[in-house]
mmCIF file of C-alpha atoms and ligand atoms in Angstrom:
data_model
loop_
_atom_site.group_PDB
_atom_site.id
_atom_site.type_symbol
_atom_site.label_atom_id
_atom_site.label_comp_id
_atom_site.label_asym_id
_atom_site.label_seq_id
_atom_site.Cartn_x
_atom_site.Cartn_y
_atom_site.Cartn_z
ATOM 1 C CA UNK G 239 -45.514 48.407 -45.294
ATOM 2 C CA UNK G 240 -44.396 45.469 -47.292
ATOM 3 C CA UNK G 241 -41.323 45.444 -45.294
ATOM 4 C CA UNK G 242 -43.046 44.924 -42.227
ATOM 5 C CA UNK G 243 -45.371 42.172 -43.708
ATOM 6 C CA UNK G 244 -42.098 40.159 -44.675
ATOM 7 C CA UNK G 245 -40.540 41.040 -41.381
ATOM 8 C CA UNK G 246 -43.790 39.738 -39.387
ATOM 9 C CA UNK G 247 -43.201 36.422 -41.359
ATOM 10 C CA UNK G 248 -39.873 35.770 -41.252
ATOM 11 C CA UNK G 249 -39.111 36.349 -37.692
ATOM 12 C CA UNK G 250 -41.298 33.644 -36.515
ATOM 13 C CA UNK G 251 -39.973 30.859 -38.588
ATOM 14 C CA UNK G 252 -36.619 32.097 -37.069
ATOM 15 C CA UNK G 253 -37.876 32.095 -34.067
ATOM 16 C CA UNK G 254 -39.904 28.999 -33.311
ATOM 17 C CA UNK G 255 -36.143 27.310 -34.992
ATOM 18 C CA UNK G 256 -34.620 28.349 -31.689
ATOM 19 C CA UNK G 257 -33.490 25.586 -29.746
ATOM 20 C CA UNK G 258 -31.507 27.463 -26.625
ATOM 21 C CA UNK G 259 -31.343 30.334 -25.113
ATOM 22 C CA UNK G 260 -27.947 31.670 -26.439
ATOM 23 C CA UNK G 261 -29.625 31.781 -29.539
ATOM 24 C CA UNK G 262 -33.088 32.989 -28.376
ATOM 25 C CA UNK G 263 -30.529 36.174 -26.788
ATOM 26 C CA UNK G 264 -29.201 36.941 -29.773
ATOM 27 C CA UNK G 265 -32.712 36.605 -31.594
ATOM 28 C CA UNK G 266 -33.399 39.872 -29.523
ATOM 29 C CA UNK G 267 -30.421 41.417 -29.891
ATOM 30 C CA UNK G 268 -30.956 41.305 -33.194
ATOM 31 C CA UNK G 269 -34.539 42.625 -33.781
ATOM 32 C CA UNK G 270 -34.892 44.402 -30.481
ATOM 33 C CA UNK G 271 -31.289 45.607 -29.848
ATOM 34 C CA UNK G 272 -30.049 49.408 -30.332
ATOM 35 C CA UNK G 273 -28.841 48.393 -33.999
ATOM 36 C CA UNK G 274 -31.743 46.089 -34.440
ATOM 37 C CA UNK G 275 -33.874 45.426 -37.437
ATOM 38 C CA UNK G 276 -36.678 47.755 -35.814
ATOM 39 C CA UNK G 277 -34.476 50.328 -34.674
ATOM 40 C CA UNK G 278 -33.639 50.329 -38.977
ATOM 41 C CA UNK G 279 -37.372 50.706 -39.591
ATOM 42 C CA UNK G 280 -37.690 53.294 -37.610
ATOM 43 C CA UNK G 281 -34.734 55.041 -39.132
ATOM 44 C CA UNK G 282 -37.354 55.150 -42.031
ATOM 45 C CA UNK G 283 -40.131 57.139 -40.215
ATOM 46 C CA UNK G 284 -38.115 60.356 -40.990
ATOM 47 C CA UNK G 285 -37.909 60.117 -44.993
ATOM 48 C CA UNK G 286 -42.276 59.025 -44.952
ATOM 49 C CA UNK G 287 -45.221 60.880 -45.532
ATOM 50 C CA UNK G 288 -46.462 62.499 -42.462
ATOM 51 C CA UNK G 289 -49.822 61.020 -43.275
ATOM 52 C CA UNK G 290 -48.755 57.781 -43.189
ATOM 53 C CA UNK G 291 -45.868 58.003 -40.656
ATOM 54 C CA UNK G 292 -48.380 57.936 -37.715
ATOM 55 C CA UNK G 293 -50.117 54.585 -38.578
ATOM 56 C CA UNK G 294 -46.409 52.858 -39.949
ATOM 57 C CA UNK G 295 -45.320 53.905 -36.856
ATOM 58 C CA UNK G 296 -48.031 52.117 -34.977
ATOM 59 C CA UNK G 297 -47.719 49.458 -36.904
ATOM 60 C CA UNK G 298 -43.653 49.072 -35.971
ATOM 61 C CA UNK G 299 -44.428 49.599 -32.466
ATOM 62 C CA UNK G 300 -47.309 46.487 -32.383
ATOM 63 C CA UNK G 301 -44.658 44.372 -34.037
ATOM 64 C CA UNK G 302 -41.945 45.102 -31.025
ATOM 65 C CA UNK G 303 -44.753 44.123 -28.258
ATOM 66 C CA UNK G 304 -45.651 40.849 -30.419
ATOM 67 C CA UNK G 305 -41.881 39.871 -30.997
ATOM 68 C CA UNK G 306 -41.303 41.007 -27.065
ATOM 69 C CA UNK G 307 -44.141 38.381 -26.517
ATOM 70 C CA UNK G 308 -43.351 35.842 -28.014
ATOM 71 C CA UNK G 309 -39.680 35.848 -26.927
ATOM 72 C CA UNK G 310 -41.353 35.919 -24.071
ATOM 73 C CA UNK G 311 -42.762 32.633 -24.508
ATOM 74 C CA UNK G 312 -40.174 30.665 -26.104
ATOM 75 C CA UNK G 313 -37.760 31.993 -23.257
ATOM 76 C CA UNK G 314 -40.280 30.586 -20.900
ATOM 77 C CA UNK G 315 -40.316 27.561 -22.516
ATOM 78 C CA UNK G 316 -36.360 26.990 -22.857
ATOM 79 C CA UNK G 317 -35.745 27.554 -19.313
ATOM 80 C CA UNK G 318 -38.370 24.862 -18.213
ATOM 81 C CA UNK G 319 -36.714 22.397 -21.136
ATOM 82 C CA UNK G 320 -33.262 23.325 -20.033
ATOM 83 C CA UNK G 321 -34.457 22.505 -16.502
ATOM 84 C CA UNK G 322 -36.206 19.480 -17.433
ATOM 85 C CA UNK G 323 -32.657 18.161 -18.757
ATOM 86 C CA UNK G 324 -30.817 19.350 -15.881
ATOM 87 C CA UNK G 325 -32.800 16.702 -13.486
ATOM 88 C CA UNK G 326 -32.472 14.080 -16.318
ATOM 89 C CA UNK G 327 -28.866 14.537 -16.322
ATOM 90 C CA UNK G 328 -28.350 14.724 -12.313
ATOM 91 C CA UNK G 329 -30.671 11.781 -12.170
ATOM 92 C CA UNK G 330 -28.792 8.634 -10.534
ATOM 93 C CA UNK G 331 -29.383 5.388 -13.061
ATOM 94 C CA UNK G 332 -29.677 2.811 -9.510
ATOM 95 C CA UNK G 333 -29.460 0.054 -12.151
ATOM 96 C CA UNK G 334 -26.052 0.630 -13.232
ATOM 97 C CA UNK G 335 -23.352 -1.482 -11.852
ATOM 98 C CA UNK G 336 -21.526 0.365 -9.047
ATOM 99 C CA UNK G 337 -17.354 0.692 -9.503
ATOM 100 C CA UNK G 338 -15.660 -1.620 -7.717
ATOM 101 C CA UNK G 339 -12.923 -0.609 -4.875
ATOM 102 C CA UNK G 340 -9.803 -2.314 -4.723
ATOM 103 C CA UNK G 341 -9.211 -3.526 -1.368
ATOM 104 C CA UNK G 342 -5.518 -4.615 -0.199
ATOM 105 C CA UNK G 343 -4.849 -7.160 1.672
ATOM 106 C CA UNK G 344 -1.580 -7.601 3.975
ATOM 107 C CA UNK G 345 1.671 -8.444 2.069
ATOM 108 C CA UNK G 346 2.788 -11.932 2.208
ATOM 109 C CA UNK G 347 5.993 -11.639 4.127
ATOM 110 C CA UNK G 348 3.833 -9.341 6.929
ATOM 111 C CA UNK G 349 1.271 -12.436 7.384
ATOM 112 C CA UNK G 350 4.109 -14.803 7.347
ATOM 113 C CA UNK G 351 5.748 -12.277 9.875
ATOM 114 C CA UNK G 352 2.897 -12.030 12.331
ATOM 115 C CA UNK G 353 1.884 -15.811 12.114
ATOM 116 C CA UNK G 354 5.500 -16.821 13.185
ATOM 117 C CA UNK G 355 5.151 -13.833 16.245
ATOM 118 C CA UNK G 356 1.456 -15.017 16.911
ATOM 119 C CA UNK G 357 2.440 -18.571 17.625
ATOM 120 C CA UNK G 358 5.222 -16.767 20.222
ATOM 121 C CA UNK G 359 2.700 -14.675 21.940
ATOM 122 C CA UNK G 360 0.566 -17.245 23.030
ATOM 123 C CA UNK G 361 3.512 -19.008 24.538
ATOM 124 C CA UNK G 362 3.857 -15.904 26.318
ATOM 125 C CA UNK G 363 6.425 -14.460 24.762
ATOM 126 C CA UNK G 364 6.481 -10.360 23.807
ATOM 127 C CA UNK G 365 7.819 -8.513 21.020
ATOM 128 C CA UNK G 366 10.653 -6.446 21.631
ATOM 129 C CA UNK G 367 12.340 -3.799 18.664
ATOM 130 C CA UNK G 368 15.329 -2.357 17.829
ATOM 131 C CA UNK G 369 16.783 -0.060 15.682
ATOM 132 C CA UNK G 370 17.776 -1.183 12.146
ATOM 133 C CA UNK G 371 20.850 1.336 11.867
ATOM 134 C CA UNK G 372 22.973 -0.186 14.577
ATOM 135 C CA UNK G 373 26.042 0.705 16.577
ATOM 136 C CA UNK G 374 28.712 -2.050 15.828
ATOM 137 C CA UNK G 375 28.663 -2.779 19.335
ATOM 138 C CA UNK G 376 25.441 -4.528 19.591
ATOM 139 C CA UNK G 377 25.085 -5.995 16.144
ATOM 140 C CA UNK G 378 28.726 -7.769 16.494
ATOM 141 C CA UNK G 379 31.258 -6.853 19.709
ATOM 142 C CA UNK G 380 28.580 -7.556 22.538
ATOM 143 C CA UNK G 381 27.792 -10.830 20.729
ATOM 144 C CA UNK G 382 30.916 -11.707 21.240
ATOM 145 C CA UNK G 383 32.331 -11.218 17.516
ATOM 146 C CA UNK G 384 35.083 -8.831 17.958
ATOM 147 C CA UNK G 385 36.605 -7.070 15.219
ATOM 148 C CA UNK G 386 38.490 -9.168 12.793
ATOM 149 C CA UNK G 387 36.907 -12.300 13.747
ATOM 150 C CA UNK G 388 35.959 -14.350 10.545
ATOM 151 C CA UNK G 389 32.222 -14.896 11.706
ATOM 152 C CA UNK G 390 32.117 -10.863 9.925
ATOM 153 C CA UNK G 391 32.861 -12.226 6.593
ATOM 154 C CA UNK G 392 29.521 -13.801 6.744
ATOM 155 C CA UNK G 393 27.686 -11.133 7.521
ATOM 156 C CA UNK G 394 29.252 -8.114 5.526
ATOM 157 C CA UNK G 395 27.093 -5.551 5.720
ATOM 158 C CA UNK G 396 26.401 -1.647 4.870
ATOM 159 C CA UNK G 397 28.674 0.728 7.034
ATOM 160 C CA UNK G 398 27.370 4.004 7.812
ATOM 161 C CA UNK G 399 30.986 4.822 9.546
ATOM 162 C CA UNK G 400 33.185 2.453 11.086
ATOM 163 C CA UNK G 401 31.102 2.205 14.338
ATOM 164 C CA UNK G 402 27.600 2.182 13.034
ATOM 165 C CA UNK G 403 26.131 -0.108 10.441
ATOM 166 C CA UNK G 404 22.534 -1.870 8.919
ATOM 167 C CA UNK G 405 22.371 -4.548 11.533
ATOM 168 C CA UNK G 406 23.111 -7.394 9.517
ATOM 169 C CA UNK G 407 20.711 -10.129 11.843
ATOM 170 C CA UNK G 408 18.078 -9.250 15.003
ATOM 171 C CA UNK G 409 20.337 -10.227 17.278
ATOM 172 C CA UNK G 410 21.362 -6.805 18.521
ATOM 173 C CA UNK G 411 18.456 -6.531 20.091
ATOM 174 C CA UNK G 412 19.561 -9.331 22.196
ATOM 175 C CA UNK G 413 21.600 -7.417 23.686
ATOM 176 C CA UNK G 414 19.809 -4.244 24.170
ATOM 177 C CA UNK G 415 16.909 -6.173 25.464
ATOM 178 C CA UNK G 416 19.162 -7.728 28.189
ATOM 179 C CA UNK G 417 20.782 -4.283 29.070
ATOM 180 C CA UNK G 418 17.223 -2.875 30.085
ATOM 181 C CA UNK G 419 15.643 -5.316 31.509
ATOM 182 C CA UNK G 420 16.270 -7.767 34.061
ATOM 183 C CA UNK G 421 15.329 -11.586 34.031
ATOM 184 C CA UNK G 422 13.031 -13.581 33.368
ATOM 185 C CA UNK G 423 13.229 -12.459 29.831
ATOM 186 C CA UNK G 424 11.190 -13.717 27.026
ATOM 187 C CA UNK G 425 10.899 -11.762 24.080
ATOM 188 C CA UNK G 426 10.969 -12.313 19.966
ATOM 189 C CA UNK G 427 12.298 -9.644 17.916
ATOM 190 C CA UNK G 428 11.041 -9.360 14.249
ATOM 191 C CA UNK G 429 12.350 -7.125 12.178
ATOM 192 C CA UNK G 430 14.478 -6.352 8.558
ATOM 193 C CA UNK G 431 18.111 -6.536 8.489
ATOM 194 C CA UNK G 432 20.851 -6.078 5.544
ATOM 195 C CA UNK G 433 23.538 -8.045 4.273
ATOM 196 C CA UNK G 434 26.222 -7.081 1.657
ATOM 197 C CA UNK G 435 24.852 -9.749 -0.563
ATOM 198 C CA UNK G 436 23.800 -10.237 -4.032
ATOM 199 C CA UNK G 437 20.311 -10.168 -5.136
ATOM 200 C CA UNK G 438 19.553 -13.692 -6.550
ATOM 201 C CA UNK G 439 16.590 -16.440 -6.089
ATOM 202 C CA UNK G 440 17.611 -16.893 -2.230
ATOM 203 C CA UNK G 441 19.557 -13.869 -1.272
ATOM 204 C CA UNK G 442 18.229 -10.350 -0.734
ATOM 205 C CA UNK G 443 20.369 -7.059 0.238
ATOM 206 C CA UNK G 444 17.324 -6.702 3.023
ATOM 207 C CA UNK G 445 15.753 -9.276 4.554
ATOM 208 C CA UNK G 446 13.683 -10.302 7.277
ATOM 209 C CA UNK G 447 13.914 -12.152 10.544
ATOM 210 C CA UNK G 448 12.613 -13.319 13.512
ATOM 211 C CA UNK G 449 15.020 -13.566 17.068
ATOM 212 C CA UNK G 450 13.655 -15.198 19.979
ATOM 213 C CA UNK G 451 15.564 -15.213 23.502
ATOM 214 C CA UNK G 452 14.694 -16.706 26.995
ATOM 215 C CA UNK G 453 16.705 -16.189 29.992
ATOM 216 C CA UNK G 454 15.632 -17.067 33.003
ATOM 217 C CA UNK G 455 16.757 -19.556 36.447
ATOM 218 C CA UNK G 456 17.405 -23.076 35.055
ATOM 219 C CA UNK G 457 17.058 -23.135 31.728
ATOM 220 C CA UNK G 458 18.607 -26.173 29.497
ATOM 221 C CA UNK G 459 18.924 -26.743 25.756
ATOM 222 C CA UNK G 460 16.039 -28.927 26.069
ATOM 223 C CA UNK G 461 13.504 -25.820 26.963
ATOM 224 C CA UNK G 462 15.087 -24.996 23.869
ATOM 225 C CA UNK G 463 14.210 -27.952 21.705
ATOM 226 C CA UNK G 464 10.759 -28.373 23.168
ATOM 227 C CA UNK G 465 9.913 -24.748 22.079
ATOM 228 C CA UNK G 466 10.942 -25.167 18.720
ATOM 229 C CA UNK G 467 8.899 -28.337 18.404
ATOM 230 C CA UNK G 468 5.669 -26.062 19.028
ATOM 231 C CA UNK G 469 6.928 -23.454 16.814
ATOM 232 C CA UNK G 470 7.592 -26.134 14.068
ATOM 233 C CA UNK G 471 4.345 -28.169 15.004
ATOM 234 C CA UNK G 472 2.627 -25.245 14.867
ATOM 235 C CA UNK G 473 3.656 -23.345 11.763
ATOM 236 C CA UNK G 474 3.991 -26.072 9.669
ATOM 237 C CA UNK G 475 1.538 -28.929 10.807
ATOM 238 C CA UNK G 476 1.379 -31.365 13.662
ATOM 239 C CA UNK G 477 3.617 -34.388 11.777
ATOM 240 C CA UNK G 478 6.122 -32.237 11.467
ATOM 241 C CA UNK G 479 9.660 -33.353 12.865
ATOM 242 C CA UNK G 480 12.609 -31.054 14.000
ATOM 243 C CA UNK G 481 16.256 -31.983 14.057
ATOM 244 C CA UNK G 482 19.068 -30.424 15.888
ATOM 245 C CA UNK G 483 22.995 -30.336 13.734
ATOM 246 C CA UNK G 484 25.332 -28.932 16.008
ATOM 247 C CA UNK G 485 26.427 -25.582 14.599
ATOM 248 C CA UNK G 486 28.734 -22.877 15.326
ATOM 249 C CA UNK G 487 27.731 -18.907 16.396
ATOM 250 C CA UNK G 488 29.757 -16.655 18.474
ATOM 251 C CA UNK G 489 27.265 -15.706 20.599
ATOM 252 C CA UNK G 490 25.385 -19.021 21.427
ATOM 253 C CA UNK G 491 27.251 -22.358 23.164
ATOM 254 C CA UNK G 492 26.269 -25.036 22.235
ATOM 255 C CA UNK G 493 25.042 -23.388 19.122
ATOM 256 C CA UNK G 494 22.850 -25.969 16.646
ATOM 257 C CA UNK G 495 21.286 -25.308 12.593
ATOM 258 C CA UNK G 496 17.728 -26.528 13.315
ATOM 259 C CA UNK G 497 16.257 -28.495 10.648
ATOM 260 C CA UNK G 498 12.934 -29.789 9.750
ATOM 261 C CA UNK G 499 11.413 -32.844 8.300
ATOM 262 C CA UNK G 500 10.801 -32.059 4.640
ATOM 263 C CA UNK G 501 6.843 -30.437 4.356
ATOM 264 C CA UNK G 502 6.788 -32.098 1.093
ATOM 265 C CA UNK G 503 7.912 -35.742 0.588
ATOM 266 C CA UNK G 504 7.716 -35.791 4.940
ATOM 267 C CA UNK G 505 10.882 -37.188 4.666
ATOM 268 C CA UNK G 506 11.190 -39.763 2.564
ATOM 269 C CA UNK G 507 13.536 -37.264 -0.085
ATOM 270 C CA UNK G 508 12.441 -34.873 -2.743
ATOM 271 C CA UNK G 509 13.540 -32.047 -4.982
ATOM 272 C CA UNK G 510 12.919 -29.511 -2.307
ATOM 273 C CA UNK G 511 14.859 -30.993 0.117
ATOM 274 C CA UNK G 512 17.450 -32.224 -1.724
ATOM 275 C CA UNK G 513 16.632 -35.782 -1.691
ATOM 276 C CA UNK G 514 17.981 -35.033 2.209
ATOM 277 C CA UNK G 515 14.406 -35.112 4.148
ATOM 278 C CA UNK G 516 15.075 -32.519 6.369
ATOM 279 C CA UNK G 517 15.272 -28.640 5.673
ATOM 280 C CA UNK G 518 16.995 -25.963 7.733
ATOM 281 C CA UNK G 519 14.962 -23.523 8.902
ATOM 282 C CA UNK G 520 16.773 -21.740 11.603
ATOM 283 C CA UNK G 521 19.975 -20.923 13.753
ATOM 284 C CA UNK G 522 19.349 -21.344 17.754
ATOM 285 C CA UNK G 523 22.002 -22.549 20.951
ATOM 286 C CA UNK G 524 21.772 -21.623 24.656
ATOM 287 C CA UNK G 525 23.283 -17.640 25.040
ATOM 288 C CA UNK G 526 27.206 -17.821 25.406
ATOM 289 C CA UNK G 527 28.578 -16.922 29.102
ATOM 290 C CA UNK G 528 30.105 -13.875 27.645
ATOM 291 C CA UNK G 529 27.314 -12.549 26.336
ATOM 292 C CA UNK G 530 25.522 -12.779 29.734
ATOM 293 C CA UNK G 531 28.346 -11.119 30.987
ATOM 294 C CA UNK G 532 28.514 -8.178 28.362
ATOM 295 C CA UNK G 533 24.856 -7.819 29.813
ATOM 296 C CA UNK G 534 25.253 -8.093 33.444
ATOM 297 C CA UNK G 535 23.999 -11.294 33.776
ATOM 298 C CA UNK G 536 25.368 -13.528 36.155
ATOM 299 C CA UNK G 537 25.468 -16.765 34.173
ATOM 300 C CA UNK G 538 26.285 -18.989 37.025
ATOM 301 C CA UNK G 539 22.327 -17.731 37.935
ATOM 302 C CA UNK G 540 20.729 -17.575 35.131
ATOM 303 C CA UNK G 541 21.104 -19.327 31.166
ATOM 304 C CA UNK G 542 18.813 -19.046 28.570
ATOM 305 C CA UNK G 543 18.699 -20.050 24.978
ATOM 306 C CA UNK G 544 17.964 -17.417 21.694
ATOM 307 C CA UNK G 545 16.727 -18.527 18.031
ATOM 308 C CA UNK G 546 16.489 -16.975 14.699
ATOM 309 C CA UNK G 547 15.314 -17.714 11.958
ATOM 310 C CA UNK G 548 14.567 -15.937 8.554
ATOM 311 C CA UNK G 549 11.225 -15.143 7.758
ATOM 312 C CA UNK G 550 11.554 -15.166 3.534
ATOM 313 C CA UNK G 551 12.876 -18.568 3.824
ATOM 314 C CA UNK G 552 10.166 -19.982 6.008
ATOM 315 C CA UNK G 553 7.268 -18.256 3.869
ATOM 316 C CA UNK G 554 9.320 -19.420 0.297
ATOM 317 C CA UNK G 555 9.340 -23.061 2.533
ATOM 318 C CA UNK G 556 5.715 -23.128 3.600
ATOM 319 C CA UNK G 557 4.033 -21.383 -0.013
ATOM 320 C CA UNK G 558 6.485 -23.493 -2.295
ATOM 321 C CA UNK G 559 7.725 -19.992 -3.640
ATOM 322 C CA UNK G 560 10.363 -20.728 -6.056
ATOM 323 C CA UNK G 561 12.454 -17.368 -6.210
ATOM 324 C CA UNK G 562 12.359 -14.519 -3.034
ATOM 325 C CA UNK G 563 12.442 -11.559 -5.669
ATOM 326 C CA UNK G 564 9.029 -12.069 -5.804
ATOM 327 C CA UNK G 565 8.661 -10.711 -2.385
ATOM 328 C CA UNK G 566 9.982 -7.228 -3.567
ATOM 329 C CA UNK G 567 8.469 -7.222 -7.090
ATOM 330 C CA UNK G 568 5.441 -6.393 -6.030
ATOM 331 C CA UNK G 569 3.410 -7.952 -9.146
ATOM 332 C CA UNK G 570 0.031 -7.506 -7.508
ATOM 333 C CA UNK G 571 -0.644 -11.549 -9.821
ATOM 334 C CA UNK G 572 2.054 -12.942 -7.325
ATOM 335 C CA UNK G 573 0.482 -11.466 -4.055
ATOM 336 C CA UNK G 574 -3.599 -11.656 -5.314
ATOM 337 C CA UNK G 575 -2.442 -15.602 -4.649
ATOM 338 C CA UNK G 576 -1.945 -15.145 -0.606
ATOM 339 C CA UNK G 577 -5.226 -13.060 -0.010
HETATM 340 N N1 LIG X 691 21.715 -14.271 14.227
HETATM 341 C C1 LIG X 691 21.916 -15.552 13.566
HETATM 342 C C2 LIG X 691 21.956 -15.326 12.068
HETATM 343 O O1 LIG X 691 21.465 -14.339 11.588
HETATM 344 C C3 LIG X 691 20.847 -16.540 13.909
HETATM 345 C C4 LIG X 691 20.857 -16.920 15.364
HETATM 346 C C5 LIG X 691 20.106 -16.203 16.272
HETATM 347 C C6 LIG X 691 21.614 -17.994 15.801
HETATM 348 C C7 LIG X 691 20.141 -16.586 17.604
HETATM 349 C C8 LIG X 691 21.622 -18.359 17.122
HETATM 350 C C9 LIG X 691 20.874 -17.643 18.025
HETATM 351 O O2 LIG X 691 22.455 -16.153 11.328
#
């Protein structure tokens, strides 16, 4: 009997110290299960006095429906606190500052790239592509740079095998452009293009440029000039000057370097431009007679003229960008700048 008076005390201090259900499970396990306390007690029954076995077992019995009970009640309990904290947890805090998403922007050389082809378009030009693994042909032999002729040395390039190469300019597609379609033709071409060259503030194994070619009835070096005056004008502000120095390419005669009033001193000399006032900004001439030819273009019918012009150079030009590996580093500080 004492037994059971210590047992009726202790359990509920244990009890009501019960803070989650794990514990509350193996509360019962431990006085209700099949080797529990009361199963112990009742062990007991056998070795008692008959008289009083009846009422002790009574007694042991009361005690499991009370303990039953009351886990009973603190199980009831748990489960509502347990759910309680469940919405607490899955509650959204409105108030808290939301996380931020990065958004890119378009790299600087692919804005520089599209405001260059923009200015084209609305003089009704259209772009036209090619591939950048090239046959020889149309990267050099249609331009009318045969094999072993020292304009090569200037563009060494990347051979794939001894007829197909990384097109070394965007001229090639020149030539493929004028093979498929007949004129009027008045395209730009941007695109990347390789060079055997070593990697250092102005020279880059790939690079990227901009052709431009018009062929049509009648057309003279001065369409020419006139259109690279609105290009110029255009890209780099209304004062801006342009300056023909004859030049020499294989593929254009009269072929010219194109030069424009320095953007920064406007002339007058500065570091940029060498204390010269003008910068070069692009190679341009009227398309050579054998090139027509090479396309089936009669060039007592028709002339045109073809630019191009390289599109790190202009955006290093127009941003003041000191070095052109900082195109290709990709240090998100440097391009954050030209958001
Ligand atoms: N393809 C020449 C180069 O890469 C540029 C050029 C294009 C010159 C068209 C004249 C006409 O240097």
């Amino acid at each position: 009997m004492n037994q059971l008076e210590t047992l009726k005390n202790n359990y509920k201090n244990e009890l009501t110290a019960i803070k989650n259900l794990k514990d509350l499970e193996e509360f019962k396990v431990k006085y209700l299960g099949k080797k529990g306390v009361l199963k112990e007690l009742l062990k007991d029954l056998g070795n008692m006095d008959p008289s009083k076995r009846s009422e002790y077992g009574k007694e042991i019995n009361l005690l499991k429906q009370e303990i039953e009970e009351n886990i009973n009640i603190v199980f009831i309990k748990l489960k509502e606190e347990e759910k309680k904290l469940k919405i607490m947890n899955e509650k959204i805090d409105v108030t808290i500052p939301g996380k931020r998403t990065e958004i890119g922007s378009i790299h600087i050389l692919s804005f520089v790239q599209k405001e260059i082809s923009k200015i084209f378009l609305n003089m009704g030009y259209t772009i036209a592509e090619g591939p950048e693994v090239e046959l020889d042909y149309y990267n050099f032999e249609a331009l009318n740079i045969p094999k072993n002729h020292p304009a090569r040395d200037t563009q060494d390039t990347f051979y794939i095998n001894d007829e197909v190469l990384l097109r070394t300019h965007t001229s090639p597609v020149q030539i493929r452009v004028m093979k498929s379609q007949k004129p009027p033709i008045k395209i730009i071409s941007p695109g990347r293009v390789y060079r055997a060259d070593e990697v250092d503030a102005t020279h880059s194994p790939i690079f990227h440029q901009v052709e431009g070619l018009l062929i049509d009835k009648g057309i003279t070096m001065s369409d020419l000039k006139g259109t690279l005056e609105v290009f110029a004008k255009s890209f780099f502000g209304n004062q801006t000057k342009v300056r023909f120095r004859p030049h020499h390419f294989p593929f254009t005669e009269p072929s010219a370097e194109v030069d424009i009033s320095c953007i920064f001193c406007g002339g007058k000399g500065c570091r940029t431009c060498k204390g010269e006032g003008w910068i070069e900004i692009l190679g341009a001439g009227m398309v050579h007679r054998n090139v027509l030819l090479n396309c089936d273009i009669d060039p007592e019918i028709y002339s045109g003229f073809a630019f191009g012009m390289g599109v790190e150079r202009i955006a290093l030009l127009k941003y003041s960008i000191e070095d052109m590996r900082l195109f290709y580093e990709n240090d998100i500080r440097f391009l954050k700048q030209f958001r």
